[in-house]
Short mmCIF file of C-alpha atoms in Angstrom, two decimals:
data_model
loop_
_atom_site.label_atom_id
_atom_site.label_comp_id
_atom_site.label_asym_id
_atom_site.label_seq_id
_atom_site.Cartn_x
_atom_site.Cartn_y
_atom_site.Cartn_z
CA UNK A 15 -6.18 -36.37 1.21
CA UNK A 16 -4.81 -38.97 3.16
CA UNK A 17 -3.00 -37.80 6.75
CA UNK A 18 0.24 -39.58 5.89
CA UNK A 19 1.03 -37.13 3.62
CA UNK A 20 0.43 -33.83 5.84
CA UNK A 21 3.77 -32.44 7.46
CA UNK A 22 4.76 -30.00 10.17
CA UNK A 23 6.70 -28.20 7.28
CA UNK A 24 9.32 -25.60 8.96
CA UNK A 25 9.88 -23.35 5.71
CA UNK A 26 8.42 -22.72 2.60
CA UNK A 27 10.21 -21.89 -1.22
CA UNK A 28 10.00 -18.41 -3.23
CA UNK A 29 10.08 -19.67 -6.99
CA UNK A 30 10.40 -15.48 -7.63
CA UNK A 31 9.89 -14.57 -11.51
CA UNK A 32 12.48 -16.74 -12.59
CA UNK A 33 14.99 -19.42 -12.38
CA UNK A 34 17.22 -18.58 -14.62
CA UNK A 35 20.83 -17.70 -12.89
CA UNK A 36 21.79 -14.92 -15.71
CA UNK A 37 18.26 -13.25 -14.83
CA UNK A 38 19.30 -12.62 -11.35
CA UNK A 39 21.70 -9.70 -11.28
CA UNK A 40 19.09 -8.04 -13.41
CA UNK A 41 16.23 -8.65 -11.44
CA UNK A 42 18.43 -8.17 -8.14
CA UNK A 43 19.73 -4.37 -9.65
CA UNK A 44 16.00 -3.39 -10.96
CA UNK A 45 14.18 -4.21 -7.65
CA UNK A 46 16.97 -2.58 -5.58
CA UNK A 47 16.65 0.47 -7.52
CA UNK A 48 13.22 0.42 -7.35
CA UNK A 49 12.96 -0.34 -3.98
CA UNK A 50 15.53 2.43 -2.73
CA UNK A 51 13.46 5.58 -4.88
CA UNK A 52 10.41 4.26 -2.83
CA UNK A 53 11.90 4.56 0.60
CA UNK A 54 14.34 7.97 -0.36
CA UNK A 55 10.82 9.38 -2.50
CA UNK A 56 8.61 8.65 0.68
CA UNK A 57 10.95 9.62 3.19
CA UNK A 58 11.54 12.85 1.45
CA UNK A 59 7.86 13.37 1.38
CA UNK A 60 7.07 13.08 5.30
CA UNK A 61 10.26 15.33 5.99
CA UNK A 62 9.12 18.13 4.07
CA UNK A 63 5.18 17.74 5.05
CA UNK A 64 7.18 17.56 8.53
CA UNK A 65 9.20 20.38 8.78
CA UNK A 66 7.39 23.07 7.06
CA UNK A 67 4.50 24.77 9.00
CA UNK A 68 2.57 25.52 5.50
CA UNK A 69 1.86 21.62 5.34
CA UNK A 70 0.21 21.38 8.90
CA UNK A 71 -2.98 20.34 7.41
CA UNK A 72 -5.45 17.40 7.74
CA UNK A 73 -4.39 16.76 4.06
CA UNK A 74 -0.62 16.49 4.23
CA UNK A 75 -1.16 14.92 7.82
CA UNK A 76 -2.80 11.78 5.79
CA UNK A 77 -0.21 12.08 2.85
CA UNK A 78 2.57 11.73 5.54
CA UNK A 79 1.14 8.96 7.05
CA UNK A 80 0.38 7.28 3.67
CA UNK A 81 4.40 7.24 2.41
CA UNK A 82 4.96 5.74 6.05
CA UNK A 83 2.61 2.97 5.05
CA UNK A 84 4.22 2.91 1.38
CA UNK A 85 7.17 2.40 2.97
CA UNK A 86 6.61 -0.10 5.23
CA UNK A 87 4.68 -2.37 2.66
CA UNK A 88 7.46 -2.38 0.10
CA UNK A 89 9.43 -3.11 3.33
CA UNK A 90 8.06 -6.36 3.72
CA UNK A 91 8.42 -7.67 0.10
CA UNK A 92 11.65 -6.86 -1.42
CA UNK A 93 14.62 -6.82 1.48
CA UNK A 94 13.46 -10.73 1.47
CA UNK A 95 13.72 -11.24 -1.83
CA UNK A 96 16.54 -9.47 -2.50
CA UNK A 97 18.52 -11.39 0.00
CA UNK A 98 17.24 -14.50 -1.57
CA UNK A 99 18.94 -13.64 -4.99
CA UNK A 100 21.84 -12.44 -3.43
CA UNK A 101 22.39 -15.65 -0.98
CA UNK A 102 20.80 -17.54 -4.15
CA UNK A 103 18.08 -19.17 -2.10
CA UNK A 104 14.65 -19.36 -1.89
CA UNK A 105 13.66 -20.29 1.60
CA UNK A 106 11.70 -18.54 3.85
CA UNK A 107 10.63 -20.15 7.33
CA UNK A 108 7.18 -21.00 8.30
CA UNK A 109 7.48 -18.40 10.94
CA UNK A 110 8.98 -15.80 8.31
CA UNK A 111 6.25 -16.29 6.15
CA UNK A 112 3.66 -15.67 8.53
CA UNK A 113 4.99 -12.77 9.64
CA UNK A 114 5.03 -11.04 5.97
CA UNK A 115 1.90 -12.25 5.64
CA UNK A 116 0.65 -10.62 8.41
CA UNK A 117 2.39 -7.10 7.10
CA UNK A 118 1.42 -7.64 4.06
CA UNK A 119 -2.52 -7.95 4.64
CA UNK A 120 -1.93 -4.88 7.81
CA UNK A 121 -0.01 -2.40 5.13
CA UNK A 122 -2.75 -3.28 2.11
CA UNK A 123 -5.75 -2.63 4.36
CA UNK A 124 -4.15 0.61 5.54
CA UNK A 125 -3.22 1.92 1.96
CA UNK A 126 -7.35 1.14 1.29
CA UNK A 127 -8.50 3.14 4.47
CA UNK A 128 -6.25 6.10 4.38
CA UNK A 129 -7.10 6.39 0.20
CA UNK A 130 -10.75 6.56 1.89
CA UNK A 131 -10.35 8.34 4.81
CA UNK A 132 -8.45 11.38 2.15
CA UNK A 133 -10.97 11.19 0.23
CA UNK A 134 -13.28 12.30 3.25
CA UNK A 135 -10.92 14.65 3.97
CA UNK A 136 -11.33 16.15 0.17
CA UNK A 137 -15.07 16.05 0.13
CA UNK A 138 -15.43 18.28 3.89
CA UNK A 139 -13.02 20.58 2.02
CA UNK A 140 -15.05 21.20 -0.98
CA UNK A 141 -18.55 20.60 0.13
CA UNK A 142 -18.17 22.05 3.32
CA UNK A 143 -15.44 24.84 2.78
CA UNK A 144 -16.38 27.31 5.67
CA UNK A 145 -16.35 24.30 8.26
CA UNK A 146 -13.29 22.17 7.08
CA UNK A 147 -10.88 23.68 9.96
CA UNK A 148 -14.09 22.43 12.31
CA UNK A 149 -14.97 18.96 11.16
CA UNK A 150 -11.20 18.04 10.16
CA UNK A 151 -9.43 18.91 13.73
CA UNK A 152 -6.70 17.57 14.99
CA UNK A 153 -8.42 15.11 17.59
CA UNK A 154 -10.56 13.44 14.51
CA UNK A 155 -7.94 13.45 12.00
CA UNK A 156 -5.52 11.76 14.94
CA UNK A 157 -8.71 9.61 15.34
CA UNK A 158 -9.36 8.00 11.79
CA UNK A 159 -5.94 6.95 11.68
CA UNK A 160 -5.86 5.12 14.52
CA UNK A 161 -9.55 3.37 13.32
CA UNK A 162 -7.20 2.27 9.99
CA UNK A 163 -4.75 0.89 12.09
CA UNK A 164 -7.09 -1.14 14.25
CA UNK A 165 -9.14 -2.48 11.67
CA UNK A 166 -6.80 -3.25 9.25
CA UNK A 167 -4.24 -5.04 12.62
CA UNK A 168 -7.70 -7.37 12.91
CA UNK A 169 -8.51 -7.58 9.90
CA UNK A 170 -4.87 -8.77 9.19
CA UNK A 171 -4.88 -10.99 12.60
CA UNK A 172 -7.99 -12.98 11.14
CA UNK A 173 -6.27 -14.01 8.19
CA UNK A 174 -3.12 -14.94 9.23
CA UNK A 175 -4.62 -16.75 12.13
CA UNK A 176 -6.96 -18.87 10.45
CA UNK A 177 -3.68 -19.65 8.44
CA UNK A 178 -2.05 -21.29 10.83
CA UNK A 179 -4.80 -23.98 11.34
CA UNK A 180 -3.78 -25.18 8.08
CA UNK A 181 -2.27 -28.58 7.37
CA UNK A 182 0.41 -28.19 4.51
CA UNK A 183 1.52 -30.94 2.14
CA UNK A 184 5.29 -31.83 1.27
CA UNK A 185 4.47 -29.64 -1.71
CA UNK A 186 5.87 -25.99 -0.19
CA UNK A 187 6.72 -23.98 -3.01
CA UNK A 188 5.30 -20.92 -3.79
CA UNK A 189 5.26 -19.62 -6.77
CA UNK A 190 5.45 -15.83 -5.92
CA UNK A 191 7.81 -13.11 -5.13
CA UNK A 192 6.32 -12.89 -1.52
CA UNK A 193 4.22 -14.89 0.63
CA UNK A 194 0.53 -14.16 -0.26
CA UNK A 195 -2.26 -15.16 1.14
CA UNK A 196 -3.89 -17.00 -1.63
CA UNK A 197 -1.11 -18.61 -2.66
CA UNK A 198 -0.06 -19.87 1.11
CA UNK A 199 -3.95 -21.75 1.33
CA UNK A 200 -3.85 -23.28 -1.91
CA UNK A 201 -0.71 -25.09 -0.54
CA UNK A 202 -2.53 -26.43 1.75
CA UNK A 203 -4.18 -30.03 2.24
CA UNK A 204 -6.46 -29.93 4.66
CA UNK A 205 -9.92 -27.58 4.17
CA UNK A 206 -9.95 -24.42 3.20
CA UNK A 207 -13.38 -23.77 2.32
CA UNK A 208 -13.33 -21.10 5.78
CA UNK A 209 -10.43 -19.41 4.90
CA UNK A 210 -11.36 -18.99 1.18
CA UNK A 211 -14.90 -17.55 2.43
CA UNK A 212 -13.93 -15.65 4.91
CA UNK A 213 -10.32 -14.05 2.38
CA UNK A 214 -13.69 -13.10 -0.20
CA UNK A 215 -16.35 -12.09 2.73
CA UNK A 216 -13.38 -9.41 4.33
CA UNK A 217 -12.22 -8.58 0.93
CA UNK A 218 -15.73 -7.32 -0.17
CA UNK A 219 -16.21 -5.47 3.55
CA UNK A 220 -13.11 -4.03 3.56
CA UNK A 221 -11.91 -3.43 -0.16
CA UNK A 222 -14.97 -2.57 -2.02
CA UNK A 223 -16.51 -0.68 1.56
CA UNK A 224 -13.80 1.85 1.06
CA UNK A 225 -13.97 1.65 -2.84
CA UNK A 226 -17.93 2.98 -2.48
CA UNK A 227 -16.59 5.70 -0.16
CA UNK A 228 -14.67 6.80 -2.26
CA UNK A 229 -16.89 6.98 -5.33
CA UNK A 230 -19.70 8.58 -3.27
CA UNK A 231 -17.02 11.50 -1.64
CA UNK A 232 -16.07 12.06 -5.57
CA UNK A 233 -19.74 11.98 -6.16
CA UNK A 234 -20.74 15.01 -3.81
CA UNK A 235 -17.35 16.61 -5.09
CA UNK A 236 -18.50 16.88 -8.70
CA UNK A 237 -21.73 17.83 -8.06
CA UNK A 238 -20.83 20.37 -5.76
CA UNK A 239 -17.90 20.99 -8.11
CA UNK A 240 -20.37 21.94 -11.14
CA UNK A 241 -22.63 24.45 -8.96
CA UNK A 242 -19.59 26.76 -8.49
CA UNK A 243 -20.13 29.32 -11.44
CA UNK A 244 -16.87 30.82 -12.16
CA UNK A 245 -14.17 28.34 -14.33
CA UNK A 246 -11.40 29.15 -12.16
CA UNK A 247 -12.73 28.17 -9.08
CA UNK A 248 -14.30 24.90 -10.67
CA UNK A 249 -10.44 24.19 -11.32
CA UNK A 250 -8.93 25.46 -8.00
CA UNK A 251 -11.38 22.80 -6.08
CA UNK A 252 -10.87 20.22 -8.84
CA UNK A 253 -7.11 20.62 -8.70
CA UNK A 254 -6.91 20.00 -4.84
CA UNK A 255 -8.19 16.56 -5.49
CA UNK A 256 -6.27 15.50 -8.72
CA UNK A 257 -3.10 13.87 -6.91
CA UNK A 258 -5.64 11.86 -4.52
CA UNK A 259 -7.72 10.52 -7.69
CA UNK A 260 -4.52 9.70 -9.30
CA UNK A 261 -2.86 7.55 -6.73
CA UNK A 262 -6.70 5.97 -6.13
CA UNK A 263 -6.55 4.81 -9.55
CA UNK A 264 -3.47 3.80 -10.01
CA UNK A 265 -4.14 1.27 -6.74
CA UNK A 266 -7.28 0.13 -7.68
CA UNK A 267 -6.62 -0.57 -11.01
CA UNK A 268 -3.82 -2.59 -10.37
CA UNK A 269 -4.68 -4.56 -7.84
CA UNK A 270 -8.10 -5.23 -9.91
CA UNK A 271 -6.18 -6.11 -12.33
CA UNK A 272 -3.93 -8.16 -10.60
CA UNK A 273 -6.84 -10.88 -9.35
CA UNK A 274 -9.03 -10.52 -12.47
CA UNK A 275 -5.93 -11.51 -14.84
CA UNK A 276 -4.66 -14.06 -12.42
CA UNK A 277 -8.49 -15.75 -12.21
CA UNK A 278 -8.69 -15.32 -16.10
CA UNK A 279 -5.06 -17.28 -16.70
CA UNK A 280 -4.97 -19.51 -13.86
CA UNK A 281 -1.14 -18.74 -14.12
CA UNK A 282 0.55 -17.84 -11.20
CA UNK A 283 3.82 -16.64 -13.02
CA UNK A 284 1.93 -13.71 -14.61
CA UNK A 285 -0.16 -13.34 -10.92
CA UNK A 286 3.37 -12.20 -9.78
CA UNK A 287 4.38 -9.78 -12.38
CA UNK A 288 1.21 -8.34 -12.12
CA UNK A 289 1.06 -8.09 -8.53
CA UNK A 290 4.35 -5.84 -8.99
CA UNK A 291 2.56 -3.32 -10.28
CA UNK A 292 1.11 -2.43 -6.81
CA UNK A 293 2.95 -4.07 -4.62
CA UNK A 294 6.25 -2.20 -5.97
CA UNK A 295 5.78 0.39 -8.39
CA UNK A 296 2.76 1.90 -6.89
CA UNK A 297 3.96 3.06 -3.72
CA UNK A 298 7.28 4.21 -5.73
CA UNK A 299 5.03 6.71 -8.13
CA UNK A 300 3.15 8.70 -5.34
CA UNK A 301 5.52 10.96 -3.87
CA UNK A 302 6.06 12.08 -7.61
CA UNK A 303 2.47 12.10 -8.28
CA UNK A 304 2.00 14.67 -5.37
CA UNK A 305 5.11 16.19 -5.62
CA UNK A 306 4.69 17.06 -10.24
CA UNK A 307 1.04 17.70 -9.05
CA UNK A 308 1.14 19.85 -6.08
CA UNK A 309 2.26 23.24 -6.27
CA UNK A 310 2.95 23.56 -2.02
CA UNK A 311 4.89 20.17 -1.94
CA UNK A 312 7.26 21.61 -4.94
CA UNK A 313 7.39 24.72 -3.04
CA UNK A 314 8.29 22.87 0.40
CA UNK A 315 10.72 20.20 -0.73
CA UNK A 316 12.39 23.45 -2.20
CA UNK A 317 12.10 25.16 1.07
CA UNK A 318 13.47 21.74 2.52
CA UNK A 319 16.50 20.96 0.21
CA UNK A 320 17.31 24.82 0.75
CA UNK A 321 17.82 24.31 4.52
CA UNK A 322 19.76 21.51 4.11
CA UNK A 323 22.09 22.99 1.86
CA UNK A 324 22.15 25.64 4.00
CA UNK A 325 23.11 23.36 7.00
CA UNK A 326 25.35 21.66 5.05
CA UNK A 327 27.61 25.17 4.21
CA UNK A 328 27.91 26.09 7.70
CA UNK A 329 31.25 25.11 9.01
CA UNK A 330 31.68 23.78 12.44
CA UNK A 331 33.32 25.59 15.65
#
């Protein structure tokens, strides 16, 4: 590529899903929606994990921490965008861009290490029953979260990093709701054979790492799961773990799906409906998996709404 036609570009362009103006208000009201029941759904969650005593458990401790990561990640995507409709542009500065790149990558890599790290939590509970209080205390549990955050703030760091070595062309649009990462290098004109191995090396360390640590938790789980003889208690331990496997698949699966259809259609458009799936609606449907699922979250976010209602009757002096 000749030099002449490299630029210090100062912003980039969000094509979104489309450009058609009597789209907008529709895409505007279902993202807001969505976007609000994520935040109130989550919020609600770590509140009543929070304030009642029952849910003062490695468990909920990871849950809690997961909606504040659910949170955050939807955080980065859709207050941009939405402004973007309603100030009907579709800029985003260099320096904007970077930085929800950078959140973007951080709040992925934590959703993948705290799926894993529960699902360590799940297999001490079942395997090792009489020594879960032991192995899971407060000073580990306090422990792996802060390994997720470091790991997934370098892992993050790397990426965004070795993005802004890049040359870009005039060409700066991007044909995706957010900025993502593969879509910000193949903007670019000069070489991007490091990035590209190094966004496939740190994708196979640290998204299928966790994905086999998960699979081998479940593993002991089921075995262990099939050498307890009575039915009931095969479904009490299986039970404890059906929320977890639910919002595991649900990830995995979409994401998975979102890079195997985008590499099978070569069309970025249906890259960024797909990537919806777990960008948006994913962290939107676990509070009510664990919520329909779990009998003491029900019971708490009862316990909850009943204070505040409580609260609410009291008249003031």
């Amino acid at each position: 590529m000749d030099p002449g036609n490299y630029t210090g570009i100062s912003e980039f362009q969000l094509l979104g899903f489309s450009e058609k103006p009597e789209l907008q208000p529709l895409i505007f009201g279902l993202f807001l929606s969505m976007y609000l029941i994520t935040v109130f759904g989550n919020l609600l969650l770590i509140l009543a994990v929070s304030s009642d005593s029952h849910l003062h458990t490695p468990m909920y401790f990871f849950l809690a921490n997961l909606s504040f990561v659910d949170i955050c990640f939807t955080s980065t995507i859709i207050p941009k965008m939405l402004w973007n409709i309603q100030t009907q542009s579709k800029v985003i500065t260099f320096a904007g861009c970077i930085t929800q790149m950078y959140f973007f990558i951080l709040f992925t890599g934590l959703d993948m290490f705290l799926l894993t790290v529960m699902a360590y939590d799940r297999f001490v509970a079942i395997c090792q029953p009489l020594h879960y209080m032991v192995i899971m205390n407060p000073w580990l549990c306090g422990l792996l979260v802060l390994v997720c955050w470091i790991l997934s703030a370098l892992d993050s760091l790397l990426h965004t990093s070795m993005a802004l070595r890049l040359s870009f062309c005039t060409e700066v649009e991007i044909p995706h709701i957010f900025c993502e990462l593969i879509q910000v290098i193949k903007l670019a004109c000069s070489d991007t054979f490091l990035n590209n191995m190094m966004m496939y090396f740190a994708g196979m360390l640290l998204a299928v790492g966790p994905f086999i640590g998960i699979l081998y938790s479940y593993s002991k789980i089921v075995s262990s799961i099939l050498g307890i003889s009575s039915a009931q208690g095969k479904y009490k331990a299986f039970s404890t773990c059906t929320s977890h496997l639910s919002v595991v698949s649900l990830f995995y699966c979409t994401s998975l799906g979102v890079y195997f259809s985008s590499a099978a259609t070569q069309s970025s458009h249906a890259s960024a409906v797909a990537s919806v799936m777990y960008t948006v609606v994913t962290p939107m449907v676990n509070p009510f998996i664990y919520s329909l699922r779990n009998r003491d979250i029900k019971e708490a976010l009862t316990r909850f709404s009943g204070r505040a209602a409580l609260k609410g009757t009291i008249p003031r002096s």
